[in-house]
PDB file of C-alpha atoms in Angstrom:
ATOM      1  CA  PHE A   1      50.925 -42.740 -16.559  1.00  0.00           C
ATOM      2  CA  LEU A   2      49.434 -45.292 -14.051  1.00  0.00           C
ATOM      3  CA  GLU A   3      48.455 -44.837 -10.614  1.00  0.00           C
ATOM      4  CA  ASN A   4      46.020 -46.177  -7.806  1.00  0.00           C
ATOM      5  CA  ASP A   5      42.347 -44.529  -7.687  1.00  0.00           C
ATOM      6  CA  VAL A   6      42.527 -43.633  -4.276  1.00  0.00           C
ATOM      7  CA  LYS A   7      45.833 -41.866  -4.333  1.00  0.00           C
ATOM      8  CA  CYS A   8      44.523 -39.778  -7.441  1.00  0.00           C
ATOM      9  CA  ALA A   9      41.446 -39.181  -5.575  1.00  0.00           C
ATOM     10  CA  LEU A  10      43.346 -37.981  -2.344  1.00  0.00           C
ATOM     11  CA  PHE A  11      45.394 -35.515  -4.704  1.00  0.00           C
ATOM     12  CA  ALA A  12      42.648 -33.829  -5.866  1.00  0.00           C
ATOM     13  CA  GLU A  13      41.330 -33.357  -2.587  1.00  0.00           C
ATOM     14  CA  TRP A  14      45.017 -32.364  -1.306  1.00  0.00           C
ATOM     15  CA  THR A  15      45.283 -29.813  -4.270  1.00  0.00           C
ATOM     16  CA  GLU A  16      42.028 -28.253  -4.606  1.00  0.00           C
ATOM     17  CA  GLY A  17      39.478 -29.876  -2.202  1.00  0.00           C
ATOM     18  CA  VAL A  18      38.463 -30.401   1.509  1.00  0.00           C
ATOM     19  CA  ALA A  19      42.077 -31.534   2.365  1.00  0.00           C
ATOM     20  CA  ALA A  20      44.268 -28.316   0.380  1.00  0.00           C
ATOM     21  CA  GLY A  21      47.096 -27.063   2.935  1.00  0.00           C
ATOM     22  CA  VAL A  22      46.867 -30.041   5.271  1.00  0.00           C
ATOM     23  CA  HIS A  23      49.957 -31.461   5.730  1.00  0.00           C
ATOM     24  CA  ASN A  24      49.247 -35.006   7.129  1.00  0.00           C
ATOM     25  CA  VAL A  25      46.079 -36.653   5.518  1.00  0.00           C
ATOM     26  CA  ALA A  26      44.514 -40.246   5.370  1.00  0.00           C
ATOM     27  CA  MET A  27      42.012 -40.686   2.758  1.00  0.00           C
ATOM     28  CA  LEU A  28      39.634 -43.858   3.335  1.00  0.00           C
ATOM     29  CA  SER A  29      37.734 -44.452   0.031  1.00  0.00           C
ATOM     30  CA  VAL A  30      34.637 -46.650   0.928  1.00  0.00           C
ATOM     31  CA  GLY A  31      32.699 -48.347  -1.819  1.00  0.00           C
ATOM     32  CA  THR A  32      32.681 -52.114  -2.857  1.00  0.00           C
ATOM     33  CA  GLY A  33      35.523 -52.448  -1.101  1.00  0.00           C
ATOM     34  CA  ILE A  34      37.994 -50.103   1.053  1.00  0.00           C
ATOM     35  CA  GLY A  35      40.925 -48.435  -0.306  1.00  0.00           C
ATOM     36  CA  GLY A  36      43.136 -45.711   1.363  1.00  0.00           C
ATOM     37  CA  ALA A  37      45.748 -43.334   0.563  1.00  0.00           C
ATOM     38  CA  LEU A  38      48.476 -41.172   2.847  1.00  0.00           C
ATOM     39  CA  ILE A  39      50.188 -37.723   2.844  1.00  0.00           C
ATOM     40  CA  LEU A  40      52.781 -37.088   5.220  1.00  0.00           C
ATOM     41  CA  ASN A  41      54.416 -33.952   5.886  1.00  0.00           C
ATOM     42  CA  ASP A  42      53.327 -32.692   2.504  1.00  0.00           C
ATOM     43  CA  HIS A  43      54.491 -35.627   0.464  1.00  0.00           C
ATOM     44  CA  PHE A  44      52.483 -38.890  -0.719  1.00  0.00           C
ATOM     45  CA  TYR A  45      53.893 -41.841   1.315  1.00  0.00           C
ATOM     46  CA  VAL A  46      54.075 -44.796  -0.949  1.00  0.00           C
ATOM     47  CA  GLY A  47      56.442 -47.036   0.770  1.00  0.00           C
ATOM     48  CA  HIS A  48      58.876 -49.685   0.033  1.00  0.00           C
ATOM     49  CA  HIS A  49      57.124 -51.444  -2.199  1.00  0.00           C
ATOM     50  CA  GLY A  50      55.019 -48.511  -3.357  1.00  0.00           C
ATOM     51  CA  TYR A  51      51.509 -49.504  -2.147  1.00  0.00           C
ATOM     52  CA  ALA A  52      51.314 -47.897   1.295  1.00  0.00           C
ATOM     53  CA  GLY A  53      47.713 -47.064   1.894  1.00  0.00           C
ATOM     54  CA  GLU A  54      46.058 -50.436   2.083  1.00  0.00           C
ATOM     55  CA  ILE A  55      43.741 -49.438   4.516  1.00  0.00           C
ATOM     56  CA  GLY A  56      41.319 -51.896   3.756  1.00  0.00           C
ATOM     57  CA  HIS A  57      43.351 -54.492   5.108  1.00  0.00           C
ATOM     58  CA  ILE A  58      44.005 -53.600   8.593  1.00  0.00           C
ATOM     59  CA  PRO A  59      42.851 -56.407  10.529  1.00  0.00           C
ATOM     60  CA  VAL A  60      40.042 -55.394  13.038  1.00  0.00           C
ATOM     61  CA  VAL A  61      38.545 -58.890  13.597  1.00  0.00           C
ATOM     62  CA  GLN A  62      40.335 -61.738  15.005  1.00  0.00           C
ATOM     63  CA  GLY A  63      39.370 -64.714  13.135  1.00  0.00           C
ATOM     64  CA  GLY A  64      37.052 -63.001  11.088  1.00  0.00           C
ATOM     65  CA  LEU A  65      35.266 -63.356   7.384  1.00  0.00           C
ATOM     66  CA  LEU A  66      37.682 -64.542   4.646  1.00  0.00           C
ATOM     67  CA  CYS A  67      38.851 -61.209   2.489  1.00  0.00           C
ATOM     68  CA  GLY A  68      39.810 -61.136  -0.827  1.00  0.00           C
ATOM     69  CA  CYS A  69      43.475 -60.712  -0.058  1.00  0.00           C
ATOM     70  CA  GLY A  70      43.501 -64.382   1.471  1.00  0.00           C
ATOM     71  CA  ARG A  71      43.526 -63.292   5.123  1.00  0.00           C
ATOM     72  CA  ARG A  72      40.670 -63.013   7.873  1.00  0.00           C
ATOM     73  CA  GLY A  73      39.035 -60.247   9.374  1.00  0.00           C
ATOM     74  CA  CYS A  74      40.156 -56.937   7.513  1.00  0.00           C
ATOM     75  CA  LEU A  75      38.330 -53.615   7.706  1.00  0.00           C
ATOM     76  CA  GLU A  76      36.987 -54.403   3.907  1.00  0.00           C
ATOM     77  CA  THR A  77      34.977 -57.521   5.331  1.00  0.00           C
ATOM     78  CA  VAL A  78      32.950 -55.775   7.528  1.00  0.00           C
ATOM     79  CA  ALA A  79      32.967 -52.016   6.537  1.00  0.00           C
ATOM     80  CA  SER A  80      32.665 -51.779   2.866  1.00  0.00           C
ATOM     81  CA  GLY A  81      29.658 -51.624   0.831  1.00  0.00           C
ATOM     82  CA  THR A  82      29.820 -55.643   0.048  1.00  0.00           C
ATOM     83  CA  ALA A  83      29.859 -56.022   4.139  1.00  0.00           C
ATOM     84  CA  ILE A  84      26.762 -53.483   4.728  1.00  0.00           C
ATOM     85  CA  GLU A  85      24.565 -55.521   2.020  1.00  0.00           C
ATOM     86  CA  ARG A  86      26.159 -58.984   3.323  1.00  0.00           C
ATOM     87  CA  TYR A  87      25.238 -57.881   7.184  1.00  0.00           C
ATOM     88  CA  VAL A  88      21.520 -56.752   6.225  1.00  0.00           C
ATOM     89  CA  ARG A  89      20.905 -59.823   4.123  1.00  0.00           C
ATOM     90  CA  GLU A  90      22.146 -62.256   6.355  1.00  0.00           C
ATOM     91  CA  SER A  91      19.994 -60.376   9.635  1.00  0.00           C
ATOM     92  CA  LEU A  92      16.796 -60.653   7.089  1.00  0.00           C
ATOM     93  CA  ASP A  93      17.437 -64.169   6.764  1.00  0.00           C
ATOM     94  CA  ARG A  94      17.327 -64.701  10.503  1.00  0.00           C
ATOM     95  CA  GLY A  95      14.286 -62.729  10.655  1.00  0.00           C
ATOM     96  CA  LYS A  96      14.917 -59.290  11.693  1.00  0.00           C
ATOM     97  CA  ALA A  97      12.202 -57.214  11.414  1.00  0.00           C
ATOM     98  CA  SER A  98      12.756 -54.307   8.493  1.00  0.00           C
ATOM     99  CA  ALA A  99      10.801 -52.675   5.688  1.00  0.00           C
ATOM    100  CA  MET A 100      13.822 -53.924   3.403  1.00  0.00           C
ATOM    101  CA  MET A 101      11.950 -57.316   3.954  1.00  0.00           C
ATOM    102  CA  GLY A 102      11.358 -58.767   0.199  1.00  0.00           C
ATOM    103  CA  GLU A 103      13.453 -56.189  -1.712  1.00  0.00           C
ATOM    104  CA  GLU A 104      15.287 -57.590  -4.644  1.00  0.00           C
ATOM    105  CA  THR A 105      17.655 -54.876  -4.808  1.00  0.00           C
ATOM    106  CA  LEU A 106      19.838 -54.427  -1.568  1.00  0.00           C
ATOM    107  CA  ASP A 107      23.269 -52.817  -2.399  1.00  0.00           C
ATOM    108  CA  ALA A 108      24.543 -50.145  -0.087  1.00  0.00           C
ATOM    109  CA  GLN A 109      23.215 -47.177  -1.669  1.00  0.00           C
ATOM    110  CA  HIS A 110      19.450 -48.871  -1.434  1.00  0.00           C
ATOM    111  CA  ILE A 111      20.315 -49.916   2.139  1.00  0.00           C
ATOM    112  CA  ALA A 112      21.269 -46.237   2.773  1.00  0.00           C
ATOM    113  CA  ALA A 113      17.703 -44.906   1.323  1.00  0.00           C
ATOM    114  CA  PHE A 114      15.995 -47.094   4.014  1.00  0.00           C
ATOM    115  CA  ALA A 115      18.471 -45.836   6.848  1.00  0.00           C
ATOM    116  CA  ARG A 116      17.788 -42.333   6.196  1.00  0.00           C
ATOM    117  CA  SER A 117      13.929 -43.180   6.143  1.00  0.00           C
ATOM    118  CA  GLY A 118      14.304 -44.249   9.651  1.00  0.00           C
ATOM    119  CA  ASP A 119      14.613 -48.359   9.098  1.00  0.00           C
ATOM    120  CA  ARG A 120      16.485 -49.764  12.284  1.00  0.00           C
ATOM    121  CA  LEU A 121      17.991 -52.572  10.615  1.00  0.00           C
ATOM    122  CA  ALA A 122      19.641 -50.429   7.690  1.00  0.00           C
ATOM    123  CA  SER A 123      20.729 -47.851  10.518  1.00  0.00           C
ATOM    124  CA  ARG A 124      22.311 -50.098  12.500  1.00  0.00           C
ATOM    125  CA  ALA A 125      24.424 -51.938   9.462  1.00  0.00           C
ATOM    126  CA  PHE A 126      26.055 -48.262   8.776  1.00  0.00           C
ATOM    127  CA  ARG A 127      26.702 -47.654  12.672  1.00  0.00           C
ATOM    128  CA  ARG A 128      28.482 -51.015  12.650  1.00  0.00           C
ATOM    129  CA  ALA A 129      30.196 -50.377   9.531  1.00  0.00           C
ATOM    130  CA  ALA A 130      30.952 -47.092  10.710  1.00  0.00           C
ATOM    131  CA  ARG A 131      32.132 -48.365  14.328  1.00  0.00           C
ATOM    132  CA  TYR A 132      34.927 -50.593  12.449  1.00  0.00           C
ATOM    133  CA  LEU A 133      35.736 -47.706  10.368  1.00  0.00           C
ATOM    134  CA  GLY A 134      36.621 -45.772  13.571  1.00  0.00           C
ATOM    135  CA  ARG A 135      38.575 -48.249  14.898  1.00  0.00           C
ATOM    136  CA  ALA A 136      40.915 -48.203  11.919  1.00  0.00           C
ATOM    137  CA  VAL A 137      41.140 -44.617  11.989  1.00  0.00           C
ATOM    138  CA  ALA A 138      42.038 -44.721  15.704  1.00  0.00           C
ATOM    139  CA  ILE A 139      44.808 -46.886  14.508  1.00  0.00           C
ATOM    140  CA  LEU A 140      46.024 -44.238  11.887  1.00  0.00           C
ATOM    141  CA  VAL A 141      45.631 -41.331  13.914  1.00  0.00           C
ATOM    142  CA  ASP A 142      47.802 -43.091  17.060  1.00  0.00           C
ATOM    143  CA  THR A 143      50.709 -44.119  14.579  1.00  0.00           C
ATOM    144  CA  LEU A 144      50.961 -41.158  11.956  1.00  0.00           C
ATOM    145  CA  ASP A 145      49.710 -38.059  14.075  1.00  0.00           C
ATOM    146  CA  LEU A 146      47.516 -37.020  11.378  1.00  0.00           C
ATOM    147  CA  ASP A 147      45.897 -33.553  11.061  1.00  0.00           C
ATOM    148  CA  MET A 148      42.697 -34.913   8.988  1.00  0.00           C
ATOM    149  CA  ILE A 149      40.585 -37.892   7.843  1.00  0.00           C
ATOM    150  CA  VAL A 150      38.959 -37.703   4.426  1.00  0.00           C
ATOM    151  CA  LEU A 151      36.072 -40.078   3.652  1.00  0.00           C
ATOM    152  CA  GLY A 152      35.185 -40.981   0.417  1.00  0.00           C
ATOM    153  CA  GLY A 153      33.440 -43.472  -1.921  1.00  0.00           C
ATOM    154  CA  GLY A 154      30.381 -44.119  -3.405  1.00  0.00           C
ATOM    155  CA  VAL A 155      29.287 -45.346   0.125  1.00  0.00           C
ATOM    156  CA  ALA A 156      30.960 -42.617   2.157  1.00  0.00           C
ATOM    157  CA  GLU A 157      28.316 -40.294  -0.181  1.00  0.00           C
ATOM    158  CA  SER A 158      25.214 -42.055   1.651  1.00  0.00           C
ATOM    159  CA  ARG A 159      26.393 -39.416   4.679  1.00  0.00           C
ATOM    160  CA  LEU A 160      25.524 -41.888   6.995  1.00  0.00           C
ATOM    161  CA  LEU A 161      29.294 -42.871   8.071  1.00  0.00           C
ATOM    162  CA  LEU A 162      31.157 -39.917   8.985  1.00  0.00           C
ATOM    163  CA  ASP A 163      29.808 -38.734  12.788  1.00  0.00           C
ATOM    164  CA  GLU A 164      29.611 -42.302  13.835  1.00  0.00           C
ATOM    165  CA  MET A 165      33.117 -43.144  12.769  1.00  0.00           C
ATOM    166  CA  ARG A 166      34.294 -39.701  14.098  1.00  0.00           C
ATOM    167  CA  ARG A 167      32.891 -40.552  17.716  1.00  0.00           C
ATOM    168  CA  TYR A 168      34.292 -44.044  17.678  1.00  0.00           C
ATOM    169  CA  ALA A 169      37.823 -43.043  16.692  1.00  0.00           C
ATOM    170  CA  ALA A 170      37.779 -40.636  19.581  1.00  0.00           C
ATOM    171  CA  ALA A 171      36.804 -42.923  22.071  1.00  0.00           C
ATOM    172  CA  HIS A 172      39.488 -45.146  20.890  1.00  0.00           C
ATOM    173  CA  SER A 173      42.636 -43.007  20.155  1.00  0.00           C
ATOM    174  CA  LEU A 174      45.003 -41.498  22.500  1.00  0.00           C
ATOM    175  CA  PRO A 175      43.589 -38.227  23.392  1.00  0.00           C
ATOM    176  CA  LEU A 176      46.490 -36.075  22.577  1.00  0.00           C
ATOM    177  CA  LEU A 177      46.974 -37.679  19.138  1.00  0.00           C
ATOM    178  CA  PHE A 178      43.424 -36.930  18.436  1.00  0.00           C
ATOM    179  CA  GLU A 179      43.016 -33.371  19.644  1.00  0.00           C
ATOM    180  CA  GLY A 180      42.913 -31.186  16.585  1.00  0.00           C
ATOM    181  CA  VAL A 181      42.330 -34.168  13.897  1.00  0.00           C
ATOM    182  CA  THR A 182      39.377 -33.071  11.403  1.00  0.00           C
ATOM    183  CA  PHE A 183      37.118 -35.272   9.611  1.00  0.00           C
ATOM    184  CA  ALA A 184      35.525 -34.438   6.246  1.00  0.00           C
ATOM    185  CA  GLU A 185      33.551 -35.822   3.417  1.00  0.00           C
ATOM    186  CA  ALA A 186      35.296 -35.719  -0.171  1.00  0.00           C
ATOM    187  CA  ARG A 187      34.527 -32.476  -2.161  1.00  0.00           C
ATOM    188  CA  PHE A 188      34.619 -33.970  -5.373  1.00  0.00           C
ATOM    189  CA  GLN A 189      32.585 -37.307  -4.711  1.00  0.00           C
ATOM    190  CA  ASN A 190      33.141 -40.122  -7.442  1.00  0.00           C
ATOM    191  CA  ASP A 191      34.767 -37.056  -9.453  1.00  0.00           C
ATOM    192  CA  ALA A 192      37.871 -37.151  -7.639  1.00  0.00           C
ATOM    193  CA  GLY A 193      39.682 -40.029  -9.030  1.00  0.00           C
ATOM    194  CA  ALA A 194      39.481 -38.900 -12.376  1.00  0.00           C
ATOM    195  CA  LEU A 195      40.061 -34.840 -11.351  1.00  0.00           C
ATOM    196  CA  GLY A 196      43.028 -36.213  -9.344  1.00  0.00           C
ATOM    197  CA  ALA A 197      44.468 -38.551 -12.231  1.00  0.00           C
ATOM    198  CA  ALA A 198      44.512 -35.488 -14.661  1.00  0.00           C
ATOM    199  CA  LEU A 199      46.335 -33.255 -11.785  1.00  0.00           C
ATOM    200  CA  LEU A 200      48.924 -35.844 -11.048  1.00  0.00           C
ATOM    201  CA  ALA A 201      49.440 -36.471 -15.112  1.00  0.00           C
ATOM    202  CA  GLU A 202      49.975 -32.525 -15.247  1.00  0.00           C
ATOM    203  CA  LYS A 203      52.944 -32.844 -12.495  1.00  0.00           C
ATOM    204  CA  GLN A 204      54.943 -35.827 -14.078  1.00  0.00           C
ATOM    205  CA  VAL A 205      54.820 -33.919 -17.255  1.00  0.00           C
ATOM    206  CA  GLU A 206      56.019 -30.996 -15.603  1.00  0.00           C
ATOM    207  CA  GLY A 207      58.869 -33.387 -14.082  1.00  0.00           C
ATOM    208  CA  HIS A 208      57.899 -33.965 -10.601  1.00  0.00           C
ATOM    209  CA  SER A 209      57.618 -37.214  -9.010  1.00  0.00           C
ATOM    210  CA  MET A 210      54.133 -38.072  -7.030  1.00  0.00           C
ATOM    211  CA  GLN A 211      56.405 -38.327  -3.844  1.00  0.00           C
ATOM    212  CA  GLU A 212      57.553 -34.673  -4.818  1.00  0.00           C
ATOM    213  CA  ALA A 213      53.765 -33.978  -5.126  1.00  0.00           C
TER     214      ALA A 213
END
């Protein structure tokens, strides 16, 4: 069997993790890029072509940076781990003061460590990414009337995104639709995809399609 990694991760969280028993869930997986998956009315929503959930390609910056998909201004270009690293490196090149100056290794995990230690540039890079994530979440909440947002992926494990993302989404969603939406970090973290793949394969062997899961 073959399935998208973020859909597998969401299945793990929906079956045995933070989203167990929740009817309408969106998962954002923030790593090198940004992936997504949706469960609506207790069913996976895969869409007409089977690829629903490309949250990383929601356009959030008009005329923004070129994305790997060929368009400009996608969420992935400003809120992924790669985007956080780019923002920091460009800021350092412009002479922004930071304890990160001179560091050879500056991926999102290293930047997160500096943010936790109080570095202003590192903290600003994560707040900036979180606000773009919040903008995308507001679109999802207003469009799909969700119960829960799950944040996963390697960058999400830094725990520097969730609160600011929630605050920004609350400020930009319709209050009636945002009321009662819960936010959670993925319980299984980097193991979610593997666990979900095994659980989904078990369902397939039992004769259930993904949409029936």
